[in-house]
Amino acid sequence: RKRQLVDRQTGIQSIRSLSWKQFEELVAEAYRRKGYTVIENPGRGADGGVDIRLQKDGQLHLVQCKQWQSQKVGVNVVREMLGLMTAESAASAIVICSGIFTQEAKNFTEGKAIDLVDGAQLEVLIGQVRRVSREAAAPMRRQPSATLCPRCGSRMVLRTAKKGANAGGQFYGCSAFPKCRHVQPRLT
């Protein structure tokens, strides 16, 4: 569902039409596709000012999402993120909105490890991760029956038989081997 959320976006208007929860899920999936480990807040309760925690290369990055369509995101939100970043010893913070930031908010981030991503930049980010995902999926589409194991859902990998009647021949085997021993022939 979250993957489809990213793939269905057609521009900033479709992003702005999302609910606040879908907006957070969209942002989380975009960063997941960029190679981050993503920790989303599980409940509907107070999030303490952090909507998403990202981890990459052993560093923590905090994300606050603001799907404000009618008002600019001001300096108070950015100041709060600086405090949270310090309290959690995070490497950086990111404030993402579907609209724009005030000039005061932009000025406040100078020299600080806080990124402001406005609606236009978010639209570009979503476009980039969609494009990369389509390019990565293209080779998989050539071998549709060999992408996922029908038994356990793990990735199928191309292997070469080492012995038996098919020695030297190639086949697809489940990447969860030896737990799952499903195999299927290579399609040519």
CSV table of N, CA, C and O in Angstrom, one decimal, residues 59-110:
chain,number,residue,atom,x,y,z
A,59,GLN,N,23.8,6.6,11.7
A,59,GLN,CA,23.4,7.9,12.1
A,59,GLN,C,21.9,8.0,12.1
A,59,GLN,O,21.2,7.5,11.3
A,60,LEU,N,21.4,8.8,13.1
A,60,LEU,CA,19.9,9.0,13.2
A,60,LEU,C,19.6,10.4,12.6
A,60,LEU,O,20.3,11.4,12.8
A,61,HIS,N,18.5,10.4,11.9
A,61,HIS,CA,18.0,11.6,11.3
A,61,HIS,C,16.5,11.7,11.6
A,61,HIS,O,15.8,10.7,11.5
A,62,LEU,N,16.0,12.9,12.1
A,62,LEU,CA,14.7,13.1,12.5
A,62,LEU,C,13.9,13.8,11.4
A,62,LEU,O,14.4,14.7,10.8
A,63,VAL,N,12.6,13.4,11.2
A,63,VAL,CA,11.8,14.0,10.2
A,63,VAL,C,10.5,14.5,10.8
A,63,VAL,O,9.8,13.7,11.6
A,64,GLN,N,10.1,15.7,10.5
A,64,GLN,CA,8.8,16.3,10.9
A,64,GLN,C,8.1,16.6,9.6
A,64,GLN,O,8.6,17.3,8.7
A,65,CYS,N,6.8,16.1,9.5
A,65,CYS,CA,6.0,16.3,8.3
A,65,CYS,C,4.9,17.3,8.6
A,65,CYS,O,4.2,17.2,9.6
A,66,LYS,N,4.8,18.3,7.7
A,66,LYS,CA,3.7,19.3,7.9
A,66,LYS,C,3.0,19.4,6.6
A,66,LYS,O,3.5,20.0,5.6
A,67,GLN,N,1.8,18.9,6.6
A,67,GLN,CA,1.0,19.0,5.4
A,67,GLN,C,0.0,20.2,5.5
A,67,GLN,O,-1.2,20.1,5.5
A,68,TRP,N,0.6,21.3,5.6
A,68,TRP,CA,-0.1,22.6,5.7
A,68,TRP,C,-0.3,23.2,4.3
A,68,TRP,O,0.7,23.5,3.7
A,69,GLN,N,-1.5,23.3,3.9
A,69,GLN,CA,-1.8,23.8,2.6
A,69,GLN,C,-2.0,25.3,2.6
A,69,GLN,O,-1.8,26.0,1.6
A,70,SER,N,-2.5,25.9,3.7
A,70,SER,CA,-2.9,27.3,3.6
A,70,SER,C,-2.0,28.2,4.4
A,70,SER,O,-2.1,29.4,4.3
A,71,GLN,N,-1.1,27.7,5.2
A,71,GLN,CA,-0.2,28.6,5.9
A,71,GLN,C,1.3,28.1,5.7
A,71,GLN,O,1.6,26.9,5.5
A,72,LYS,N,2.2,29.1,5.8
A,72,LYS,CA,3.6,28.8,5.7
A,72,LYS,C,4.1,28.1,7.0
A,72,LYS,O,3.6,28.4,8.1
A,73,VAL,N,5.1,27.2,6.9
A,73,VAL,CA,5.7,26.6,8.0
A,73,VAL,C,6.7,27.6,8.6
A,73,VAL,O,7.6,28.1,7.9
A,74,GLY,N,6.5,28.0,9.8
A,74,GLY,CA,7.3,29.0,10.4
A,74,GLY,C,8.5,28.5,11.2
A,74,GLY,O,8.8,27.3,11.4
A,75,VAL,N,9.3,29.5,11.8
A,75,VAL,CA,10.5,29.2,12.5
A,75,VAL,C,10.3,28.4,13.8
A,75,VAL,O,11.2,27.7,14.2
A,76,ASN,N,9.1,28.5,14.4
A,76,ASN,CA,8.9,27.8,15.6
A,76,ASN,C,9.0,26.3,15.4
A,76,ASN,O,9.6,25.6,16.3
A,77,VAL,N,8.5,25.8,14.3
A,77,VAL,CA,8.6,24.3,14.0
A,77,VAL,C,10.1,23.9,13.9
A,77,VAL,O,10.5,22.9,14.3
A,78,VAL,N,10.8,24.8,13.2
A,78,VAL,CA,12.2,24.5,12.9
A,78,VAL,C,13.0,24.6,14.2
A,78,VAL,O,13.9,23.7,14.5
A,79,ARG,N,12.7,25.5,15.1
A,79,ARG,CA,13.4,25.6,16.4
A,79,ARG,C,13.1,24.3,17.2
A,79,ARG,O,14.0,23.8,17.9
A,80,GLU,N,11.9,23.9,17.2
A,80,GLU,CA,11.5,22.7,17.9
A,80,GLU,C,12.4,21.5,17.4
A,80,GLU,O,12.8,20.7,18.2
A,81,MET,N,12.5,21.4,16.1
A,81,MET,CA,13.3,20.3,15.6
A,81,MET,C,14.8,20.4,16.0
A,81,MET,O,15.4,19.3,16.3
A,82,LEU,N,15.3,21.6,16.1
A,82,LEU,CA,16.7,21.7,16.6
A,82,LEU,C,16.8,21.2,18.0
A,82,LEU,O,17.8,20.4,18.3
A,83,GLY,N,15.9,21.5,18.8
A,83,GLY,CA,15.8,21.0,20.2
A,83,GLY,C,15.7,19.5,20.3
A,83,GLY,O,16.4,18.8,21.0
A,84,LEU,N,14.9,18.9,19.5
A,84,LEU,CA,14.7,17.5,19.4
A,84,LEU,C,15.9,16.8,18.9
A,84,LEU,O,16.4,15.7,19.4
A,85,MET,N,16.6,17.4,17.9
A,85,MET,CA,17.8,16.8,17.3
A,85,MET,C,18.9,16.8,18.4
A,85,MET,O,19.6,15.7,18.5
A,86,THR,N,19.0,17.8,19.2
A,86,THR,CA,20.0,17.8,20.2
A,86,THR,C,19.7,16.8,21.3
A,86,THR,O,20.5,16.1,21.7
A,87,ALA,N,18.4,16.8,21.7
A,87,ALA,CA,18.0,15.8,22.8
A,87,ALA,C,18.2,14.4,22.4
A,87,ALA,O,18.5,13.6,23.2
A,88,GLU,N,18.0,14.1,21.1
A,88,GLU,CA,18.1,12.7,20.7
A,88,GLU,C,19.5,12.4,20.0
A,88,GLU,O,19.7,11.3,19.5
A,89,SER,N,20.4,13.3,20.1
A,89,SER,CA,21.7,13.2,19.5
A,89,SER,C,21.7,12.7,18.0
A,89,SER,O,22.4,11.9,17.6
A,90,ALA,N,20.8,13.3,17.3
A,90,ALA,CA,20.6,13.0,15.9
A,90,ALA,C,21.6,13.8,15.1
A,90,ALA,O,22.0,14.9,15.4
A,91,ALA,N,22.0,13.2,13.9
A,91,ALA,CA,23.0,13.8,13.0
A,91,ALA,C,22.3,15.0,12.3
A,91,ALA,O,23.0,16.0,12.0
A,92,SER,N,21.0,14.9,12.0
A,92,SER,CA,20.3,15.9,11.3
A,92,SER,C,18.8,15.9,11.5
A,92,SER,O,18.3,14.9,12.1
A,93,ALA,N,18.2,16.9,11.1
A,93,ALA,CA,16.7,16.9,11.1
A,93,ALA,C,16.2,17.4,9.7
A,93,ALA,O,16.9,18.2,9.0
A,94,ILE,N,15.0,17.0,9.4
A,94,ILE,CA,14.4,17.3,8.1
A,94,ILE,C,13.0,17.7,8.4
A,94,ILE,O,12.3,17.0,9.1
A,95,VAL,N,12.6,18.9,7.9
A,95,VAL,CA,11.2,19.3,8.0
A,95,VAL,C,10.7,19.4,6.6
A,95,VAL,O,11.2,20.0,5.7
A,96,ILE,N,9.6,18.6,6.4
A,96,ILE,CA,9.0,18.5,5.1
A,96,ILE,C,7.6,19.0,5.1
A,96,ILE,O,6.8,18.6,6.0
A,97,CYS,N,7.3,19.8,4.1
A,97,CYS,CA,5.9,20.3,4.0
A,97,CYS,C,5.4,20.3,2.6
A,97,CYS,O,6.2,20.1,1.6
A,98,SER,N,4.1,20.4,2.4
A,98,SER,CA,3.5,20.4,1.1
A,98,SER,C,3.4,21.8,0.5
A,98,SER,O,3.0,22.0,-0.6
A,99,GLY,N,3.7,22.7,1.4
A,99,GLY,CA,3.6,24.1,1.0
A,99,GLY,C,5.0,24.8,0.9
A,99,GLY,O,5.9,24.3,0.2
A,100,ILE,N,5.2,25.9,1.7
A,100,ILE,CA,6.4,26.6,1.7
A,100,ILE,C,6.8,27.0,3.2
A,100,ILE,O,6.0,26.9,4.1
A,101,PHE,N,8.0,27.5,3.3
A,101,PHE,CA,8.5,27.9,4.6
A,101,PHE,C,8.7,29.4,4.6
A,101,PHE,O,8.9,30.0,3.6
A,102,THR,N,8.6,30.0,5.8
A,102,THR,CA,8.8,31.4,6.0
A,102,THR,C,10.3,31.7,5.8
A,102,THR,O,11.1,30.9,5.9
A,103,GLN,N,10.6,32.9,5.4
A,103,GLN,CA,12.0,33.3,5.3
A,103,GLN,C,12.7,33.2,6.6
A,103,GLN,O,13.9,32.8,6.6
A,104,GLU,N,12.0,33.5,7.7
A,104,GLU,CA,12.6,33.4,9.0
A,104,GLU,C,13.0,32.0,9.3
A,104,GLU,O,14.1,31.7,9.8
A,105,ALA,N,12.2,31.0,8.9
A,105,ALA,CA,12.5,29.6,9.1
A,105,ALA,C,13.8,29.2,8.3
A,105,ALA,O,14.7,28.5,8.7
A,106,LYS,N,13.8,29.7,7.0
A,106,LYS,CA,15.0,29.4,6.1
A,106,LYS,C,16.3,30.0,6.7
A,106,LYS,O,17.3,29.4,6.7
A,107,ASN,N,16.2,31.3,7.2
A,107,ASN,CA,17.3,31.9,7.8
A,107,ASN,C,17.8,31.2,9.0
A,107,ASN,O,19.0,31.1,9.3
A,108,PHE,N,16.9,30.6,9.8
A,108,PHE,CA,17.3,30.0,11.1
A,108,PHE,C,18.1,28.7,10.8
A,108,PHE,O,19.0,28.4,11.6
A,109,THR,N,17.9,28.1,9.7
A,109,THR,CA,18.6,26.8,9.4
A,109,THR,C,20.0,27.0,8.9
A,109,THR,O,20.8,26.0,8.9
A,110,GLU,N,20.4,28.2,8.6
A,110,GLU,CA,21.8,28.4,8.1
A,110,GLU,C,22.8,28.0,9.1
A,110,GLU,O,22.7,28.4,10.3
